[in-house]
mmCIF file of C-alpha atoms in Angstrom:
data_model
loop_
_atom_site.group_PDB
_atom_site.id
_atom_site.type_symbol
_atom_site.label_atom_id
_atom_site.label_comp_id
_atom_site.label_asym_id
_atom_site.label_seq_id
_atom_site.Cartn_x
_atom_site.Cartn_y
_atom_site.Cartn_z
ATOM 1 C CA MET A 1 81.896 114.335 -137.480
ATOM 2 C CA PRO A 2 78.162 113.506 -137.599
ATOM 3 C CA SER A 3 77.818 113.474 -133.817
ATOM 4 C CA CYS A 4 78.440 115.370 -130.603
ATOM 5 C CA VAL A 5 78.633 114.575 -126.891
ATOM 6 C CA ILE A 6 77.839 117.394 -124.461
ATOM 7 C CA THR A 7 78.643 116.794 -120.807
ATOM 8 C CA GLY A 8 78.451 118.802 -117.609
ATOM 9 C CA GLU A 9 76.548 119.071 -114.350
ATOM 10 C CA GLY A 10 72.768 119.032 -114.455
ATOM 11 C CA GLY A 11 70.895 122.309 -114.627
ATOM 12 C CA LEU A 12 73.310 124.176 -116.906
ATOM 13 C CA GLY A 13 70.833 124.568 -119.752
ATOM 14 C CA LYS A 14 72.527 122.000 -121.994
ATOM 15 C CA SER A 15 69.301 120.575 -123.421
ATOM 16 C CA TYR A 16 67.747 124.025 -123.812
ATOM 17 C CA THR A 17 70.781 125.297 -125.718
ATOM 18 C CA VAL A 18 70.936 122.260 -128.014
ATOM 19 C CA MET A 19 67.274 122.493 -129.016
ATOM 20 C CA LYS A 20 67.433 126.253 -129.448
ATOM 21 C CA SER A 21 70.489 125.852 -131.693
ATOM 22 C CA LEU A 22 68.770 123.179 -133.787
ATOM 23 C CA ASP A 23 65.665 125.351 -134.120
ATOM 24 C CA SER A 24 67.820 128.318 -135.151
ATOM 25 C CA ALA A 25 69.510 126.122 -137.776
ATOM 26 C CA GLY A 26 66.117 125.497 -139.357
ATOM 27 C CA LEU A 27 65.554 121.957 -138.082
ATOM 28 C CA LYS A 28 62.022 120.943 -137.135
ATOM 29 C CA ASN A 29 61.310 119.232 -133.826
ATOM 30 C CA ILE A 30 59.239 116.129 -134.605
ATOM 31 C CA THR A 31 59.478 114.517 -131.160
ATOM 32 C CA ASP A 32 55.699 114.716 -130.780
ATOM 33 C CA LEU A 33 54.530 113.041 -133.985
ATOM 34 C CA ALA A 34 50.926 113.237 -132.747
ATOM 35 C CA ALA A 35 51.089 116.981 -133.413
ATOM 36 C CA PHE A 36 51.417 116.339 -137.154
ATOM 37 C CA GLU A 37 48.515 115.473 -139.419
ATOM 38 C CA THR A 38 48.438 112.001 -140.921
ATOM 39 C CA GLY A 39 50.209 111.995 -144.268
ATOM 40 C CA THR A 40 52.422 114.981 -143.466
ATOM 41 C CA ARG A 41 55.699 114.693 -145.371
ATOM 42 C CA ILE A 42 58.773 115.359 -143.267
ATOM 43 C CA ASN A 43 62.230 116.166 -144.611
ATOM 44 C CA THR A 44 64.244 114.008 -142.218
ATOM 45 C CA SER A 45 67.505 115.791 -143.059
ATOM 46 C CA LYS A 46 65.936 118.960 -141.639
ATOM 47 C CA ALA A 47 64.311 117.355 -138.610
ATOM 48 C CA TYR A 48 65.319 116.288 -135.122
ATOM 49 C CA ARG A 49 63.866 114.086 -132.420
ATOM 50 C CA VAL A 50 64.524 114.179 -128.668
ATOM 51 C CA VAL A 51 64.773 110.887 -126.765
ATOM 52 C CA LYS A 52 64.752 111.118 -122.965
ATOM 53 C CA GLY A 53 65.162 108.615 -120.171
ATOM 54 C CA PHE A 54 65.995 104.921 -120.019
ATOM 55 C CA SER A 55 66.599 102.801 -123.100
ATOM 56 C CA THR A 56 67.649 99.201 -123.640
ATOM 57 C CA ALA A 57 70.080 98.229 -126.385
ATOM 58 C CA LYS A 58 67.225 96.955 -128.539
ATOM 59 C CA GLY A 59 65.297 100.154 -127.848
ATOM 60 C CA LEU A 60 68.314 102.098 -129.103
ATOM 61 C CA TYR A 61 68.450 99.963 -132.261
ATOM 62 C CA ARG A 62 64.782 100.711 -132.944
ATOM 63 C CA THR A 63 65.287 104.420 -132.304
ATOM 64 C CA LEU A 64 68.223 104.592 -134.716
ATOM 65 C CA PHE A 65 66.231 102.736 -137.388
ATOM 66 C CA GLU A 66 62.971 104.673 -137.011
ATOM 67 C CA SER A 67 64.779 108.032 -136.821
ATOM 68 C CA ASN A 68 67.252 107.281 -139.598
ATOM 69 C CA GLY A 69 68.278 110.316 -141.620
ATOM 70 C CA MET A 70 67.497 112.871 -138.939
ATOM 71 C CA THR A 71 69.304 114.329 -135.928
ATOM 72 C CA ILE A 72 68.622 112.341 -132.761
ATOM 73 C CA VAL A 73 69.131 114.110 -129.432
ATOM 74 C CA PHE A 74 69.618 111.661 -126.555
ATOM 75 C CA ASP A 75 68.894 113.704 -123.440
ATOM 76 C CA ASP A 76 69.976 112.100 -120.145
ATOM 77 C CA CYS A 77 69.920 108.594 -121.666
ATOM 78 C CA ASP A 78 72.969 107.567 -119.661
ATOM 79 C CA SER A 79 71.762 103.943 -119.546
ATOM 80 C CA ILE A 80 72.903 103.662 -123.174
ATOM 81 C CA LEU A 81 76.420 104.767 -122.300
ATOM 82 C CA LYS A 82 76.623 102.180 -119.502
ATOM 83 C CA ASP A 83 75.425 99.156 -121.507
ATOM 84 C CA ASP A 84 78.034 97.189 -123.490
ATOM 85 C CA VAL A 85 75.660 96.161 -126.291
ATOM 86 C CA ALA A 86 74.164 99.645 -126.603
ATOM 87 C CA ARG A 87 77.635 101.194 -126.719
ATOM 88 C CA ASN A 88 78.635 98.906 -129.590
ATOM 89 C CA LEU A 89 75.509 99.900 -131.527
ATOM 90 C CA LEU A 90 76.297 103.527 -130.852
ATOM 91 C CA LYS A 91 79.858 103.129 -132.083
ATOM 92 C CA GLY A 92 78.480 101.907 -135.394
ATOM 93 C CA ALA A 93 76.229 104.954 -135.650
ATOM 94 C CA LEU A 94 79.091 107.308 -134.836
ATOM 95 C CA ASP A 95 81.731 105.830 -137.141
ATOM 96 C CA SER A 96 83.514 108.237 -139.470
ATOM 97 C CA TYR A 97 83.253 105.911 -142.487
ATOM 98 C CA SER A 98 81.431 107.174 -145.571
ATOM 99 C CA LYS A 99 78.834 104.463 -144.983
ATOM 100 C CA ARG A 100 77.781 103.491 -141.463
ATOM 101 C CA TYR A 101 76.056 100.140 -140.991
ATOM 102 C CA ILE A 102 74.364 99.041 -137.777
ATOM 103 C CA SER A 103 73.486 95.400 -137.148
ATOM 104 C CA TRP A 104 71.401 93.451 -134.636
ATOM 105 C CA MET A 105 72.049 89.761 -135.229
ATOM 106 C CA ALA A 106 70.198 88.457 -132.164
ATOM 107 C CA ASP A 107 66.807 86.770 -132.477
ATOM 108 C CA MET A 108 64.212 89.335 -133.594
ATOM 109 C CA ARG A 109 61.269 86.932 -133.233
ATOM 110 C CA ASP A 110 58.320 88.622 -134.945
ATOM 111 C CA ASP A 111 59.921 92.039 -134.884
ATOM 112 C CA ASP A 112 59.574 94.418 -137.813
ATOM 113 C CA LEU A 113 63.190 95.576 -137.612
ATOM 114 C CA PRO A 114 65.827 94.560 -140.182
ATOM 115 C CA LYS A 115 68.940 92.766 -138.991
ATOM 116 C CA SER A 116 71.120 95.476 -140.531
ATOM 117 C CA PHE A 117 70.719 98.918 -142.094
ATOM 118 C CA GLU A 118 72.760 101.901 -143.228
ATOM 119 C CA PHE A 119 72.520 104.743 -140.729
ATOM 120 C CA THR A 120 72.568 108.214 -142.289
ATOM 121 C CA GLY A 121 71.505 110.281 -139.288
ATOM 122 C CA ARG A 122 73.329 112.396 -136.736
ATOM 123 C CA VAL A 123 73.516 111.920 -132.970
ATOM 124 C CA ILE A 124 73.789 114.448 -130.145
ATOM 125 C CA PHE A 125 74.264 113.072 -126.639
ATOM 126 C CA VAL A 126 73.478 115.327 -123.683
ATOM 127 C CA SER A 127 74.726 113.790 -120.442
ATOM 128 C CA ASN A 128 75.361 114.721 -116.819
ATOM 129 C CA MET A 129 78.093 112.068 -116.624
ATOM 130 C CA PRO A 130 81.662 113.309 -116.088
ATOM 131 C CA LEU A 131 83.508 113.319 -119.400
ATOM 132 C CA GLU A 132 86.183 110.912 -118.182
ATOM 133 C CA LYS A 133 83.525 108.265 -117.429
ATOM 134 C CA ILE A 134 82.285 108.171 -121.011
ATOM 135 C CA ASP A 135 83.810 105.378 -123.114
ATOM 136 C CA GLN A 136 86.892 106.613 -124.955
ATOM 137 C CA ALA A 137 85.713 104.892 -128.154
ATOM 138 C CA ILE A 138 82.575 107.055 -128.014
ATOM 139 C CA ARG A 139 84.511 110.244 -127.284
ATOM 140 C CA THR A 140 86.962 109.752 -130.146
ATOM 141 C CA ARG A 141 84.095 109.373 -132.616
ATOM 142 C CA CYS A 142 82.402 112.620 -131.569
ATOM 143 C CA MET A 143 82.880 116.299 -131.183
ATOM 144 C CA VAL A 144 83.078 116.629 -127.397
ATOM 145 C CA VAL A 145 81.853 119.677 -125.481
ATOM 146 C CA ASP A 146 82.540 119.660 -121.729
ATOM 147 C CA LEU A 147 80.485 122.283 -119.896
ATOM 148 C CA SER A 148 82.019 121.876 -116.448
ATOM 149 C CA MET A 149 81.891 125.350 -114.885
ATOM 150 C CA THR A 150 82.883 127.300 -111.806
ATOM 151 C CA GLU A 151 80.099 128.946 -109.793
ATOM 152 C CA GLY A 152 80.892 132.312 -111.374
ATOM 153 C CA GLN A 153 80.761 130.832 -114.873
ATOM 154 C CA LYS A 154 77.384 129.272 -114.067
ATOM 155 C CA VAL A 155 75.962 132.687 -113.199
ATOM 156 C CA GLU A 156 77.382 134.147 -116.424
ATOM 157 C CA ARG A 157 75.712 131.308 -118.318
ATOM 158 C CA MET A 158 72.421 132.045 -116.566
ATOM 159 C CA GLU A 159 72.656 135.697 -117.596
ATOM 160 C CA VAL A 160 72.901 134.664 -121.253
ATOM 161 C CA ILE A 161 69.942 132.283 -121.014
ATOM 162 C CA ALA A 162 67.835 134.772 -119.041
ATOM 163 C CA ARG A 163 68.059 137.273 -121.909
ATOM 164 C CA SER A 164 66.283 134.842 -124.228
ATOM 165 C CA GLU A 165 62.618 135.573 -124.927
ATOM 166 C CA GLU A 166 61.833 131.861 -124.545
ATOM 167 C CA PHE A 167 63.134 131.721 -120.974
ATOM 168 C CA LEU A 168 60.287 132.029 -118.434
ATOM 169 C CA PRO A 169 58.097 134.278 -120.625
ATOM 170 C CA GLU A 170 55.569 134.496 -117.780
ATOM 171 C CA VAL A 171 58.168 136.153 -115.511
ATOM 172 C CA SER A 172 58.951 139.861 -115.840
ATOM 173 C CA ASP A 173 62.409 141.061 -116.882
ATOM 174 C CA VAL A 174 62.571 142.983 -113.605
ATOM 175 C CA ALA A 175 62.083 139.767 -111.628
ATOM 176 C CA LYS A 176 64.696 137.919 -113.710
ATOM 177 C CA THR A 177 67.236 140.701 -113.171
ATOM 178 C CA ALA A 178 66.495 140.752 -109.438
ATOM 179 C CA ALA A 179 66.853 136.967 -109.263
ATOM 180 C CA LEU A 180 70.258 137.072 -110.963
ATOM 181 C CA ALA A 181 71.459 139.785 -108.593
ATOM 182 C CA PHE A 182 70.168 137.748 -105.649
ATOM 183 C CA LEU A 183 72.054 134.632 -106.755
ATOM 184 C CA LYS A 184 75.257 136.615 -107.239
ATOM 185 C CA ALA A 185 74.931 137.978 -103.708
ATOM 186 C CA HIS A 186 74.375 134.496 -102.246
ATOM 187 C CA ILE A 187 76.602 132.490 -104.571
ATOM 188 C CA GLY A 188 78.496 130.903 -101.693
ATOM 189 C CA SER A 189 75.329 129.746 -99.939
ATOM 190 C CA VAL A 190 73.740 127.719 -102.732
ATOM 191 C CA PRO A 191 74.612 123.987 -102.430
ATOM 192 C CA ASN A 192 73.730 123.068 -106.028
ATOM 193 C CA LEU A 193 73.801 126.247 -108.081
ATOM 194 C CA SER A 194 72.194 125.680 -111.464
ATOM 195 C CA LEU A 195 69.683 127.067 -113.925
ATOM 196 C CA ARG A 196 67.007 125.508 -111.722
ATOM 197 C CA SER A 197 68.114 127.867 -108.939
ATOM 198 C CA LEU A 198 67.478 130.849 -111.210
ATOM 199 C CA ILE A 199 64.072 129.493 -112.230
ATOM 200 C CA GLN A 200 63.050 129.045 -108.601
ATOM 201 C CA VAL A 201 64.209 132.486 -107.482
ATOM 202 C CA ALA A 202 62.815 134.272 -110.545
ATOM 203 C CA LYS A 203 59.360 132.787 -109.975
ATOM 204 C CA ILE A 204 59.447 133.764 -106.309
ATOM 205 C CA ALA A 205 60.659 137.292 -107.139
ATOM 206 C CA ASN A 206 57.896 137.642 -109.702
ATOM 207 C CA ARG A 207 55.316 137.448 -106.906
ATOM 208 C CA GLY A 208 56.597 140.729 -105.516
ATOM 209 C CA GLY A 209 56.565 141.779 -101.889
ATOM 210 C CA GLN A 210 59.278 140.659 -99.488
ATOM 211 C CA TRP A 211 60.354 137.638 -101.499
ATOM 212 C CA GLN A 212 64.038 137.497 -100.527
ATOM 213 C CA ASP A 213 63.646 135.472 -97.314
ATOM 214 C CA LEU A 214 61.634 132.759 -99.049
ATOM 215 C CA ALA A 215 64.085 132.663 -101.961
ATOM 216 C CA LYS A 216 67.036 132.308 -99.602
ATOM 217 C CA TYR A 217 65.343 129.469 -97.742
ATOM 218 C CA VAL A 218 64.516 127.613 -100.971
ATOM 219 C CA ILE A 219 67.953 127.824 -102.595
ATOM 220 C CA THR A 220 69.925 127.021 -99.438
ATOM 221 C CA GLN A 221 68.017 123.739 -99.049
ATOM 222 C CA GLY A 222 69.732 122.409 -102.173
ATOM 223 C CA ALA A 223 66.411 121.803 -103.903
#
């Protein structure tokens, strides 16, 4: 299957893990095209682009056309999954046929987009929506990864991410270890335990001194 849907609560490191995996697979992040010199040739089959936030159906059509051939990561673009027209476009992109055609037959006016094109890219959807709320026609066309976790599993996930060199490089390993131990000790007191909780506590612990009281106040507020 040329696509994947990854669901689960926010703050579980879904986006971080996806991009790290794509980087490790040798794909180049070309989200910020301004960082590339004019005339730079890009192998789209070895590239990916991250799209975040709100998108209309027509915006999705443009994204699929302009990013054709590469891997497109839709990060928290739940508006696409809730729009009937956008969902139909997405179904075309996710089809398992040897050739996938996407069409926009509405009035284009002076637009530079074709009314139809063959889509050869791949799609990864990262969403905080519960899996059961995602259209079944989308789910059956994708590899589905549901990252719903218990509180204990969340902490285990944080331990894996915290060992990465890319995670909070400005924070000492001692502070990260102390933050993890602190969260384990207060696991029942954190309203919305997530990777953001670890980031907050680790940064506070990194300041040194008597940081525990401030950390406890911050995480118990559900921030």
